[in-house]
CSV table of C-alpha atoms in Angstrom, one decimal:
chain,number,residue,atom,x,y,z
V,1,UNK,CA,-2.8,-6.6,-44.8
V,2,UNK,CA,-2.2,-10.1,-46.0
V,3,UNK,CA,-3.6,-13.2,-44.1
V,4,UNK,CA,0.2,-14.1,-42.7
V,5,UNK,CA,1.0,-11.2,-41.6
V,6,UNK,CA,-2.7,-10.7,-39.9
V,7,UNK,CA,-2.3,-14.3,-38.7
V,8,UNK,CA,0.8,-13.1,-37.1
V,9,UNK,CA,0.2,-9.9,-35.2
V,10,UNK,CA,-3.3,-12.2,-34.1
V,11,UNK,CA,-0.5,-14.5,-32.1
V,12,UNK,CA,1.6,-12.2,-31.0
V,13,UNK,CA,-1.4,-9.6,-29.1
V,14,UNK,CA,-2.2,-12.9,-28.2
V,15,UNK,CA,1.0,-13.2,-26.7
V,16,UNK,CA,1.0,-9.9,-25.1
V,17,UNK,CA,-2.1,-10.4,-23.7
V,18,UNK,CA,-1.9,-13.1,-21.8
V,19,UNK,CA,1.4,-12.6,-20.6
V,20,UNK,CA,-0.2,-9.3,-18.8
V,21,UNK,CA,-3.1,-11.7,-17.9
V,22,UNK,CA,-1.8,-14.1,-15.9
V,23,UNK,CA,0.9,-12.3,-14.1
V,24,UNK,CA,-1.9,-9.7,-12.7
V,25,UNK,CA,-3.5,-12.6,-11.6
V,26,UNK,CA,-0.4,-13.7,-10.2
V,27,UNK,CA,-0.3,-10.0,-8.6
V,28,UNK,CA,-3.5,-10.6,-7.2
V,29,UNK,CA,-3.0,-13.7,-4.9
V,30,UNK,CA,-0.8,-11.4,-3.1
V,31,UNK,CA,-4.1,-9.3,-2.0
V,32,UNK,CA,-4.2,-9.2,1.7
V,33,UNK,CA,-0.9,-11.1,2.5
V,34,UNK,CA,1.7,-8.2,0.8
V,35,UNK,CA,4.3,-7.2,3.6
V,36,UNK,CA,2.9,-3.6,4.4
V,37,UNK,CA,-0.5,-2.6,4.1
V,38,UNK,CA,0.6,-0.1,2.0
V,39,UNK,CA,2.3,-2.4,-0.1
V,40,UNK,CA,-0.9,-4.6,-0.4
V,41,UNK,CA,-2.8,-2.0,-2.0
V,42,UNK,CA,0.4,-0.8,-4.3
V,43,UNK,CA,0.5,-4.4,-5.5
V,44,UNK,CA,-2.6,-4.6,-5.8
V,45,UNK,CA,-3.4,-1.8,-8.2
V,46,UNK,CA,-0.8,-3.2,-9.9
V,47,UNK,CA,-2.1,-5.8,-11.1
V,48,UNK,CA,-5.5,-4.4,-12.5
V,49,UNK,CA,-2.9,-2.2,-13.8
V,50,UNK,CA,-1.7,-5.8,-15.7
V,51,UNK,CA,-5.1,-7.0,-16.4
V,52,UNK,CA,-5.9,-3.2,-17.9
V,53,UNK,CA,-3.1,-3.4,-20.0
V,54,UNK,CA,-4.1,-7.1,-21.1
V,55,UNK,CA,-8.0,-5.7,-21.9
V,56,UNK,CA,-6.2,-3.0,-24.2
V,57,UNK,CA,-4.4,-5.9,-26.0
V,58,UNK,CA,-7.4,-8.1,-26.0
V,59,UNK,CA,-9.3,-5.9,-27.8
V,60,UNK,CA,-7.1,-5.1,-30.4
V,61,UNK,CA,-7.2,-8.1,-30.9
V,62,UNK,CA,-10.8,-7.9,-31.2
V,63,UNK,CA,-10.6,-5.4,-33.8
V,64,UNK,CA,-8.6,-7.6,-35.9
V,65,UNK,CA,-10.7,-10.6,-35.8
V,66,UNK,CA,-14.2,-8.5,-36.4
V,67,UNK,CA,-15.3,-9.7,-32.9
V,68,UNK,CA,-17.0,-7.9,-30.5
V,69,UNK,CA,-15.2,-5.8,-28.0
V,70,UNK,CA,-17.0,-6.6,-24.7
V,71,UNK,CA,-17.6,-10.4,-25.3
V,72,UNK,CA,-14.5,-11.6,-26.8
V,73,UNK,CA,-12.2,-10.5,-24.3
V,74,UNK,CA,-14.3,-12.4,-21.8
V,75,UNK,CA,-14.8,-15.2,-23.9
V,76,UNK,CA,-10.5,-15.6,-24.7
V,77,UNK,CA,-10.0,-15.1,-20.8
V,78,UNK,CA,-13.1,-17.5,-19.7
V,79,UNK,CA,-13.1,-20.3,-22.1
V,80,UNK,CA,-9.8,-21.2,-23.8
V,81,UNK,CA,-8.6,-24.4,-22.7
V,82,UNK,CA,-4.9,-24.2,-21.5
V,83,UNK,CA,-3.2,-25.5,-24.5
V,84,UNK,CA,-4.7,-22.3,-26.4
V,85,UNK,CA,-2.7,-19.9,-23.7
V,86,UNK,CA,0.4,-17.9,-24.7
V,87,UNK,CA,1.8,-16.5,-22.0
V,88,UNK,CA,5.2,-16.5,-21.2
V,89,UNK,CA,6.2,-19.7,-18.2
V,90,UNK,CA,7.8,-16.9,-16.5
V,91,UNK,CA,4.2,-15.2,-15.6
V,92,UNK,CA,2.8,-18.6,-14.7
V,93,UNK,CA,5.3,-19.8,-11.5
V,94,UNK,CA,3.4,-19.8,-8.2
V,95,UNK,CA,4.1,-16.7,-6.2
V,96,UNK,CA,6.8,-17.9,-4.2
V,97,UNK,CA,8.0,-15.2,-1.6
V,98,UNK,CA,7.9,-11.2,-1.9
V,99,UNK,CA,11.8,-11.7,-3.1
V,100,UNK,CA,10.5,-13.9,-5.4
V,101,UNK,CA,7.8,-11.9,-6.5
V,102,UNK,CA,9.2,-8.3,-6.5
V,103,UNK,CA,12.1,-9.8,-8.8
V,104,UNK,CA,9.7,-11.4,-11.1
V,105,UNK,CA,7.9,-8.3,-12.0
V,106,UNK,CA,11.1,-6.0,-11.9
V,107,UNK,CA,12.5,-8.4,-15.2
V,108,UNK,CA,9.1,-8.0,-16.5
V,109,UNK,CA,8.2,-4.5,-16.2
V,110,UNK,CA,12.0,-4.3,-17.7
V,111,UNK,CA,11.2,-6.3,-20.8
V,112,UNK,CA,8.1,-4.4,-21.2
V,113,UNK,CA,9.3,-1.1,-21.2
V,114,UNK,CA,11.9,-2.0,-23.4
V,115,UNK,CA,9.5,-3.7,-25.8
V,116,UNK,CA,7.2,-0.5,-25.2
V,117,UNK,CA,9.8,1.8,-25.8
V,118,UNK,CA,10.4,-0.2,-29.4
V,119,UNK,CA,6.2,-0.5,-30.3
V,120,UNK,CA,5.3,2.9,-29.8
V,121,UNK,CA,7.5,3.5,-33.7
V,122,UNK,CA,5.2,0.1,-34.7
V,123,UNK,CA,4.1,0.7,-38.5
V,124,UNK,CA,0.5,-1.0,-37.7
V,125,UNK,CA,-0.8,2.4,-36.0
V,126,UNK,CA,-3.3,0.2,-33.5
V,127,UNK,CA,-0.1,-1.5,-31.9
V,128,UNK,CA,1.9,2.0,-31.5
V,129,UNK,CA,-1.2,3.7,-29.5
V,130,UNK,CA,-1.8,1.1,-27.3
V,131,UNK,CA,2.0,0.8,-26.7
V,132,UNK,CA,2.9,4.8,-26.3
V,133,UNK,CA,-0.2,4.3,-23.3
V,134,UNK,CA,0.4,1.2,-21.8
V,135,UNK,CA,4.1,2.7,-21.6
V,136,UNK,CA,3.5,5.4,-19.4
V,137,UNK,CA,1.8,3.4,-16.8
V,138,UNK,CA,4.9,1.0,-16.8
V,139,UNK,CA,7.2,3.7,-16.5
V,140,UNK,CA,6.0,3.9,-12.9
V,141,UNK,CA,5.3,0.2,-12.4
V,142,UNK,CA,9.4,-0.1,-13.1
V,143,UNK,CA,10.4,2.4,-10.8
V,144,UNK,CA,8.2,0.7,-8.2
V,145,UNK,CA,9.5,-2.8,-8.3
V,146,UNK,CA,13.3,-1.9,-9.3
V,147,UNK,CA,13.0,0.4,-5.6
V,148,UNK,CA,11.9,-3.4,-3.9
V,149,UNK,CA,14.9,-5.5,-5.9
V,150,UNK,CA,17.4,-2.8,-4.5
V,151,UNK,CA,16.0,-2.8,-1.3
V,152,UNK,CA,15.9,-6.6,-1.1
V,153,UNK,CA,19.6,-6.9,-2.6
V,154,UNK,CA,21.1,-4.3,-0.1
V,155,UNK,CA,19.2,-4.9,2.6
V,156,UNK,CA,19.6,-7.7,4.9
V,157,UNK,CA,21.6,-10.9,4.3
V,158,UNK,CA,18.4,-12.9,4.5
V,159,UNK,CA,16.7,-10.9,1.8
V,160,UNK,CA,19.5,-11.2,-0.5
V,161,UNK,CA,19.5,-14.5,-0.4
V,162,UNK,CA,16.0,-14.9,-0.8
V,163,UNK,CA,16.3,-12.3,-3.7
V,164,UNK,CA,19.5,-14.6,-4.5
V,165,UNK,CA,17.3,-17.7,-4.4
V,166,UNK,CA,15.1,-15.8,-6.9
V,167,UNK,CA,17.1,-14.6,-9.3
V,168,UNK,CA,18.7,-17.8,-10.4
V,169,UNK,CA,15.4,-19.9,-9.4
V,170,UNK,CA,13.5,-16.9,-12.5
V,171,UNK,CA,16.8,-16.3,-14.9
V,172,UNK,CA,16.5,-19.3,-17.1
V,173,UNK,CA,12.7,-18.9,-17.4
V,174,UNK,CA,13.4,-15.0,-19.1
V,175,UNK,CA,14.7,-16.2,-22.1
V,176,UNK,CA,11.0,-17.2,-23.1
V,177,UNK,CA,10.6,-13.8,-23.6
V,178,UNK,CA,12.9,-12.8,-26.6
V,179,UNK,CA,11.9,-15.9,-28.3
V,180,UNK,CA,10.5,-15.8,-31.9
V,181,UNK,CA,7.3,-16.9,-32.1
V,182,UNK,CA,6.4,-18.6,-36.0
V,183,UNK,CA,5.5,-15.5,-38.3
V,184,UNK,CA,7.5,-13.3,-36.1
V,185,UNK,CA,9.6,-12.5,-39.4
V,186,UNK,CA,6.4,-11.4,-41.2
V,187,UNK,CA,6.4,-8.6,-38.1
V,188,UNK,CA,9.7,-7.3,-38.4
V,189,UNK,CA,10.0,-7.6,-42.0
V,190,UNK,CA,6.7,-5.3,-42.0
V,191,UNK,CA,8.2,-3.2,-39.8
V,192,UNK,CA,5.0,-3.8,-36.8
V,193,UNK,CA,8.1,-4.9,-34.0
V,194,UNK,CA,12.0,-4.7,-33.8
V,195,UNK,CA,13.8,-7.7,-33.6
V,196,UNK,CA,14.3,-10.1,-30.7
V,197,UNK,CA,17.7,-9.9,-30.9
V,198,UNK,CA,18.0,-6.4,-30.6
V,199,UNK,CA,14.8,-5.9,-27.9
V,200,UNK,CA,17.0,-8.8,-25.8
V,201,UNK,CA,20.2,-7.2,-25.5
V,202,UNK,CA,18.3,-3.9,-24.8
V,203,UNK,CA,17.1,-5.7,-21.5
V,204,UNK,CA,20.3,-7.4,-20.6
V,205,UNK,CA,22.2,-4.0,-21.1
V,206,UNK,CA,19.7,-2.3,-18.0
V,207,UNK,CA,18.7,-5.5,-16.3
V,208,UNK,CA,22.6,-8.1,-15.6
V,209,UNK,CA,24.1,-4.3,-14.3
V,210,UNK,CA,21.3,-2.9,-12.1
V,211,UNK,CA,21.2,-6.7,-10.8
V,212,UNK,CA,25.3,-6.4,-9.8
V,213,UNK,CA,24.4,-2.9,-8.4
V,214,UNK,CA,21.8,-4.5,-6.3
V,215,UNK,CA,24.9,-7.4,-5.2
V,216,UNK,CA,23.7,-10.3,-7.1
V,217,UNK,CA,25.3,-12.6,-9.0
V,218,UNK,CA,23.6,-12.9,-12.8
V,219,UNK,CA,23.2,-16.8,-13.5
V,220,UNK,CA,25.2,-18.0,-16.9
V,221,UNK,CA,23.5,-17.6,-19.5
V,222,UNK,CA,21.5,-19.7,-21.4
V,223,UNK,CA,23.2,-21.8,-24.3
V,224,UNK,CA,25.5,-24.7,-25.0
V,225,UNK,CA,27.6,-24.0,-21.5
V,226,UNK,CA,24.4,-24.7,-19.5
V,227,UNK,CA,23.5,-27.9,-21.6
V,228,UNK,CA,27.0,-29.0,-20.0
V,229,UNK,CA,26.2,-28.5,-16.9
V,230,UNK,CA,22.8,-30.6,-17.3
V,231,UNK,CA,21.1,-27.4,-16.2
V,232,UNK,CA,17.2,-27.0,-16.5
V,233,UNK,CA,16.0,-25.1,-19.7
V,234,UNK,CA,11.9,-24.6,-20.6
V,235,UNK,CA,11.1,-24.8,-23.8
V,236,UNK,CA,11.2,-21.8,-25.6
V,237,UNK,CA,7.7,-22.2,-27.6
V,238,UNK,CA,4.6,-20.6,-25.8
V,239,UNK,CA,2.8,-23.1,-26.5
V,240,UNK,CA,4.2,-25.4,-23.5
V,241,UNK,CA,3.0,-24.6,-20.3
V,242,UNK,CA,4.2,-25.4,-16.9
V,243,UNK,CA,1.2,-27.8,-14.8
V,244,UNK,CA,1.2,-24.2,-12.7
V,245,UNK,CA,-0.8,-22.7,-15.0
V,246,UNK,CA,-3.6,-25.5,-15.3
V,247,UNK,CA,-4.1,-24.9,-11.5
V,248,UNK,CA,-4.5,-21.1,-12.1
V,249,UNK,CA,-7.0,-21.5,-15.0
V,250,UNK,CA,-9.0,-23.8,-12.8
V,251,UNK,CA,-9.2,-21.2,-10.4
V,252,UNK,CA,-9.7,-18.2,-12.7
V,253,UNK,CA,-12.3,-19.6,-15.1
V,254,UNK,CA,-14.0,-21.7,-12.6
V,255,UNK,CA,-17.4,-18.9,-11.8
V,256,UNK,CA,-17.9,-17.7,-15.7
V,257,UNK,CA,-17.8,-21.5,-16.1
V,258,UNK,CA,-20.5,-22.1,-13.6
V,259,UNK,CA,-22.9,-20.7,-15.8
V,260,UNK,CA,-21.7,-19.9,-19.0
V,261,UNK,CA,-25.0,-18.6,-20.7
V,262,UNK,CA,-25.1,-16.1,-17.0
V,263,UNK,CA,-25.0,-12.0,-17.8
V,264,UNK,CA,-23.1,-10.3,-15.3
Z,1,UNK,CA,1.9,5.4,4.9
Z,2,UNK,CA,4.1,3.4,6.8
Z,3,UNK,CA,7.5,2.9,4.7
Z,4,UNK,CA,11.3,2.2,4.7
Z,5,UNK,CA,12.4,5.4,3.0
Z,6,UNK,CA,10.6,8.3,2.0
Z,7,UNK,CA,10.9,7.4,-1.9
Z,8,UNK,CA,9.1,4.0,-0.9
Z,9,UNK,CA,6.6,6.3,0.5
Z,10,UNK,CA,6.4,8.7,-2.4
Z,11,UNK,CA,6.0,5.3,-4.6
Z,12,UNK,CA,3.3,3.5,-3.2
Z,13,UNK,CA,1.2,7.2,-2.1
Z,14,UNK,CA,0.8,6.9,-5.7
Z,15,UNK,CA,-1.4,3.7,-5.2
Z,16,UNK,CA,-2.8,4.5,-2.3
Z,17,UNK,CA,-4.2,8.0,-2.6
Z,18,UNK,CA,-4.2,8.9,-6.3
Z,19,UNK,CA,-6.5,6.8,-8.0
Z,20,UNK,CA,-8.5,10.6,-8.3
Z,21,UNK,CA,-7.5,11.7,-11.6
Z,22,UNK,CA,-7.0,15.0,-10.7
Z,23,UNK,CA,-3.5,15.2,-8.8
Z,24,UNK,CA,-0.7,16.5,-10.3
Z,25,UNK,CA,1.9,15.9,-6.9
Z,26,UNK,CA,2.4,14.3,-4.5
Z,27,UNK,CA,5.0,15.6,-1.2
Z,28,UNK,CA,6.5,13.1,1.0
Z,29,UNK,CA,7.2,14.2,4.6
Z,30,UNK,CA,9.0,11.7,7.5
Z,31,UNK,CA,6.4,11.7,10.7
Z,32,UNK,CA,8.9,13.0,12.9
Z,33,UNK,CA,9.9,16.4,11.0
Z,34,UNK,CA,6.2,18.0,11.4
Z,35,UNK,CA,6.1,20.3,14.3
Z,36,UNK,CA,2.5,20.5,14.8
Z,37,UNK,CA,-0.1,22.1,17.4
Z,38,UNK,CA,-3.3,22.9,17.9
Z,39,UNK,CA,-5.5,26.1,18.6
Z,40,UNK,CA,-5.9,24.3,22.0
Z,41,UNK,CA,-2.5,24.0,23.4
Z,42,UNK,CA,-1.3,27.3,22.2
Z,43,UNK,CA,-4.5,29.2,24.1
Z,44,UNK,CA,-3.2,26.9,27.4
Z,45,UNK,CA,0.6,27.2,27.3
Z,46,UNK,CA,2.7,30.0,25.3
Z,47,UNK,CA,4.8,28.8,22.3
Z,48,UNK,CA,8.5,27.8,23.4
Z,49,UNK,CA,7.1,27.5,27.6
Z,50,UNK,CA,8.3,23.9,28.9
Z,51,UNK,CA,6.3,21.2,27.1
Z,52,UNK,CA,5.6,23.4,24.1
Z,53,UNK,CA,8.6,23.2,23.1
Z,54,UNK,CA,10.5,21.6,20.4
Z,55,UNK,CA,9.2,17.8,21.7
Z,56,UNK,CA,9.0,15.0,19.2
Z,57,UNK,CA,10.9,17.3,17.0
Z,58,UNK,CA,14.0,15.9,15.9
Z,59,UNK,CA,15.0,17.7,13.1
Z,60,UNK,CA,16.5,21.0,13.8
Z,61,UNK,CA,19.6,22.3,11.5
Z,62,UNK,CA,20.4,25.4,14.0
Z,63,UNK,CA,20.8,27.4,10.9
Z,64,UNK,CA,18.2,29.4,9.1
Z,65,UNK,CA,16.4,27.2,6.5
Z,66,UNK,CA,12.8,27.4,4.4
Z,67,UNK,CA,9.9,26.1,6.3
Z,68,UNK,CA,6.3,24.6,5.4
Z,69,UNK,CA,3.6,26.5,7.0
Z,70,UNK,CA,0.5,24.1,7.0
Z,71,UNK,CA,-3.2,24.7,8.7
Z,72,UNK,CA,-6.5,23.1,9.0
Z,73,UNK,CA,-8.9,26.0,9.3
Z,74,UNK,CA,-11.3,24.4,10.8
Z,75,UNK,CA,-11.7,20.9,12.6
Z,76,UNK,CA,-13.0,19.1,10.2
Z,77,UNK,CA,-11.1,20.1,7.4
Z,78,UNK,CA,-7.8,19.1,6.1
Z,79,UNK,CA,-4.5,20.4,6.5
Z,80,UNK,CA,-3.7,22.8,3.8
Z,81,UNK,CA,-0.4,24.5,2.9
Z,82,UNK,CA,-0.7,28.7,3.3
Z,83,UNK,CA,2.8,29.8,2.9
Z,84,UNK,CA,6.5,29.4,3.6
Z,85,UNK,CA,9.1,31.2,6.4
Z,86,UNK,CA,13.1,31.4,7.4
Z,87,UNK,CA,13.4,30.6,10.9
Z,88,UNK,CA,16.3,28.3,12.5
Z,89,UNK,CA,13.7,26.0,14.3
Z,90,UNK,CA,10.2,24.9,14.0
Z,91,UNK,CA,9.1,27.2,17.6
Z,92,UNK,CA,10.3,30.0,15.1
Z,93,UNK,CA,8.7,28.7,12.3
Z,94,UNK,CA,5.2,28.6,14.3
Z,95,UNK,CA,6.1,32.2,15.6
Z,96,UNK,CA,6.0,33.7,12.5
Z,97,UNK,CA,3.5,31.7,11.1
Z,98,UNK,CA,1.0,32.9,13.9
Z,99,UNK,CA,1.8,36.3,12.5
Z,100,UNK,CA,1.7,36.4,9.3
Z,101,UNK,CA,-0.9,33.5,8.5
Z,102,UNK,CA,-3.2,33.7,11.4
Z,103,UNK,CA,-5.9,35.7,9.8
Z,104,UNK,CA,-9.2,36.9,11.5
Z,105,UNK,CA,-10.4,33.6,12.5
Z,106,UNK,CA,-7.4,31.2,14.0
Z,107,UNK,CA,-7.0,27.5,12.7
Z,108,UNK,CA,-7.9,24.8,14.6
Z,109,UNK,CA,-4.4,23.2,14.4
Z,110,UNK,CA,-1.0,24.2,12.6
Z,111,UNK,CA,2.2,22.2,10.8
Z,112,UNK,CA,5.5,23.4,10.6
Z,113,UNK,CA,7.9,21.6,8.9
Z,114,UNK,CA,11.9,22.1,6.5
Z,115,UNK,CA,11.0,22.1,3.3
Z,116,UNK,CA,14.3,20.0,2.7
Z,117,UNK,CA,12.6,16.7,4.4
Z,118,UNK,CA,10.0,16.6,1.8
Z,119,UNK,CA,10.6,14.7,-1.1
Z,120,UNK,CA,7.8,16.4,-4.1
Z,121,UNK,CA,7.3,13.9,-6.9
Z,122,UNK,CA,9.2,15.6,-9.9
Z,123,UNK,CA,7.2,17.4,-12.9
Z,124,UNK,CA,8.2,14.8,-14.8
Z,125,UNK,CA,6.5,12.0,-13.2
Z,126,UNK,CA,2.5,13.2,-14.3
Z,127,UNK,CA,3.1,11.5,-17.3
Z,128,UNK,CA,3.3,7.5,-15.8
Z,129,UNK,CA,2.4,8.3,-11.7
Z,130,UNK,CA,-1.0,10.5,-12.5
Z,131,UNK,CA,-1.9,11.2,-16.0
Z,132,UNK,CA,-2.7,6.9,-16.5
Z,133,UNK,CA,-5.8,7.7,-13.8
Z,134,UNK,CA,-7.4,10.5,-16.5
Z,135,UNK,CA,-8.7,7.2,-18.6
Z,136,UNK,CA,-9.5,5.3,-15.8
Z,137,UNK,CA,-13.1,5.1,-14.5
Z,138,UNK,CA,-13.1,5.9,-9.6
Z,139,UNK,CA,-15.9,4.2,-8.9
Z,140,UNK,CA,-17.7,4.8,-5.5
Z,141,UNK,CA,-18.4,1.6,-3.1
Z,142,UNK,CA,-21.9,2.6,-4.2
Z,143,UNK,CA,-20.9,2.4,-7.8
Z,144,UNK,CA,-21.0,-1.8,-7.1
Z,145,UNK,CA,-24.3,-2.8,-7.2
Z,146,UNK,CA,-24.0,-6.5,-6.1
Z,147,UNK,CA,-25.4,-6.9,-1.9
Z,148,UNK,CA,-28.3,-4.3,-3.6
Z,149,UNK,CA,-28.8,-7.1,-6.3
Z,150,UNK,CA,-27.9,-10.1,-3.4
Z,151,UNK,CA,-31.0,-8.6,-1.0
Z,152,UNK,CA,-33.4,-8.2,-4.1
Z,153,UNK,CA,-32.7,-11.7,-4.6
Z,154,UNK,CA,-33.1,-12.9,-1.5
Z,155,UNK,CA,-36.0,-11.3,-0.7
Z,156,UNK,CA,-37.7,-12.7,-4.4
Z,157,UNK,CA,-36.5,-16.4,-3.6
Z,158,UNK,CA,-37.0,-16.3,0.0
Z,159,UNK,CA,-33.1,-16.1,0.8
Z,160,UNK,CA,-32.5,-19.8,-1.2
């Protein structure tokens, strides 16, 4: 593997891991506050699953960097600066209400199932194996969150209103999931990843009809027509973050930073 | 489980009950569809008498259908599926179950429920709902040593 490909792969793995970590942390913030006791347990488990998936990606990254499997992921999670995180802004947004969190999780789970189904065929064997393992659990996540979105969309006037408001807010952030990062062209040409345009169109083919079936109006596409209306567009680069990530990391990293040399 | 419908109950049950790796299937049935009798209730009054009929059971098609029979061998045990009977009503199903499945030692409690009301996970669900648990370490509360360690620290440093 040449250095350009290695660097691109490490950046890609970091993005995958950071997405899972930050979303898992956001989900964990529902623990004790979900609308039903059983859902509280279920969503907390889902949060743990996402953080577990992050660990899978961080461990692959450790392998690539020749670093320790146990120490390196903790170092990345607890001691990196905000500018070094590569997650999309979608996952760092505050939880909002239940409709917002369920819809965000559904949109992300669908993205993951589409990405992982393609990554199973990656020419990079460790990536393909990790994708196959994570994909199984994500199929259940997708089933869980799509069941919630359907019920909220087709439930009461109030639940649909909240879900529509969530969709209007979240939708512009979804474009970042499929934006090319520097070096992605090396990964695609090496057969490590499918082109993001294919992932994006597959994702939309699943998501848009489903949301319409749930009684929702899908916002207009990101692009020129939006620019004309002056709508907000998040940046596509994963190097830029909202102020919410700083608050999230302050909490997430607070305990290890009290005593960095502590052994747990 | 508390849930809006059987599918949501099935999905949440995966997280509430089956984090242990040996699970391969889940069944969900609306609590109202379960006709239950304890051995004590059956001793005190003849089945079918007023007060021991279908009270509390809203589900009765009137046509012969399959009923699942569960019983608890001992008061401290768990309900266990022991078989199926064809019947036109829960009371009739329990009457048949008493004849067929009582054995030498009468069970401590019975459950009878129409098979059509049971939502069962599919064999296709095993990979996504249950198999991932096999790679996870299942920890009992005793596996977490924080409390023990805190007690040790307190005793060593005089509660500081």
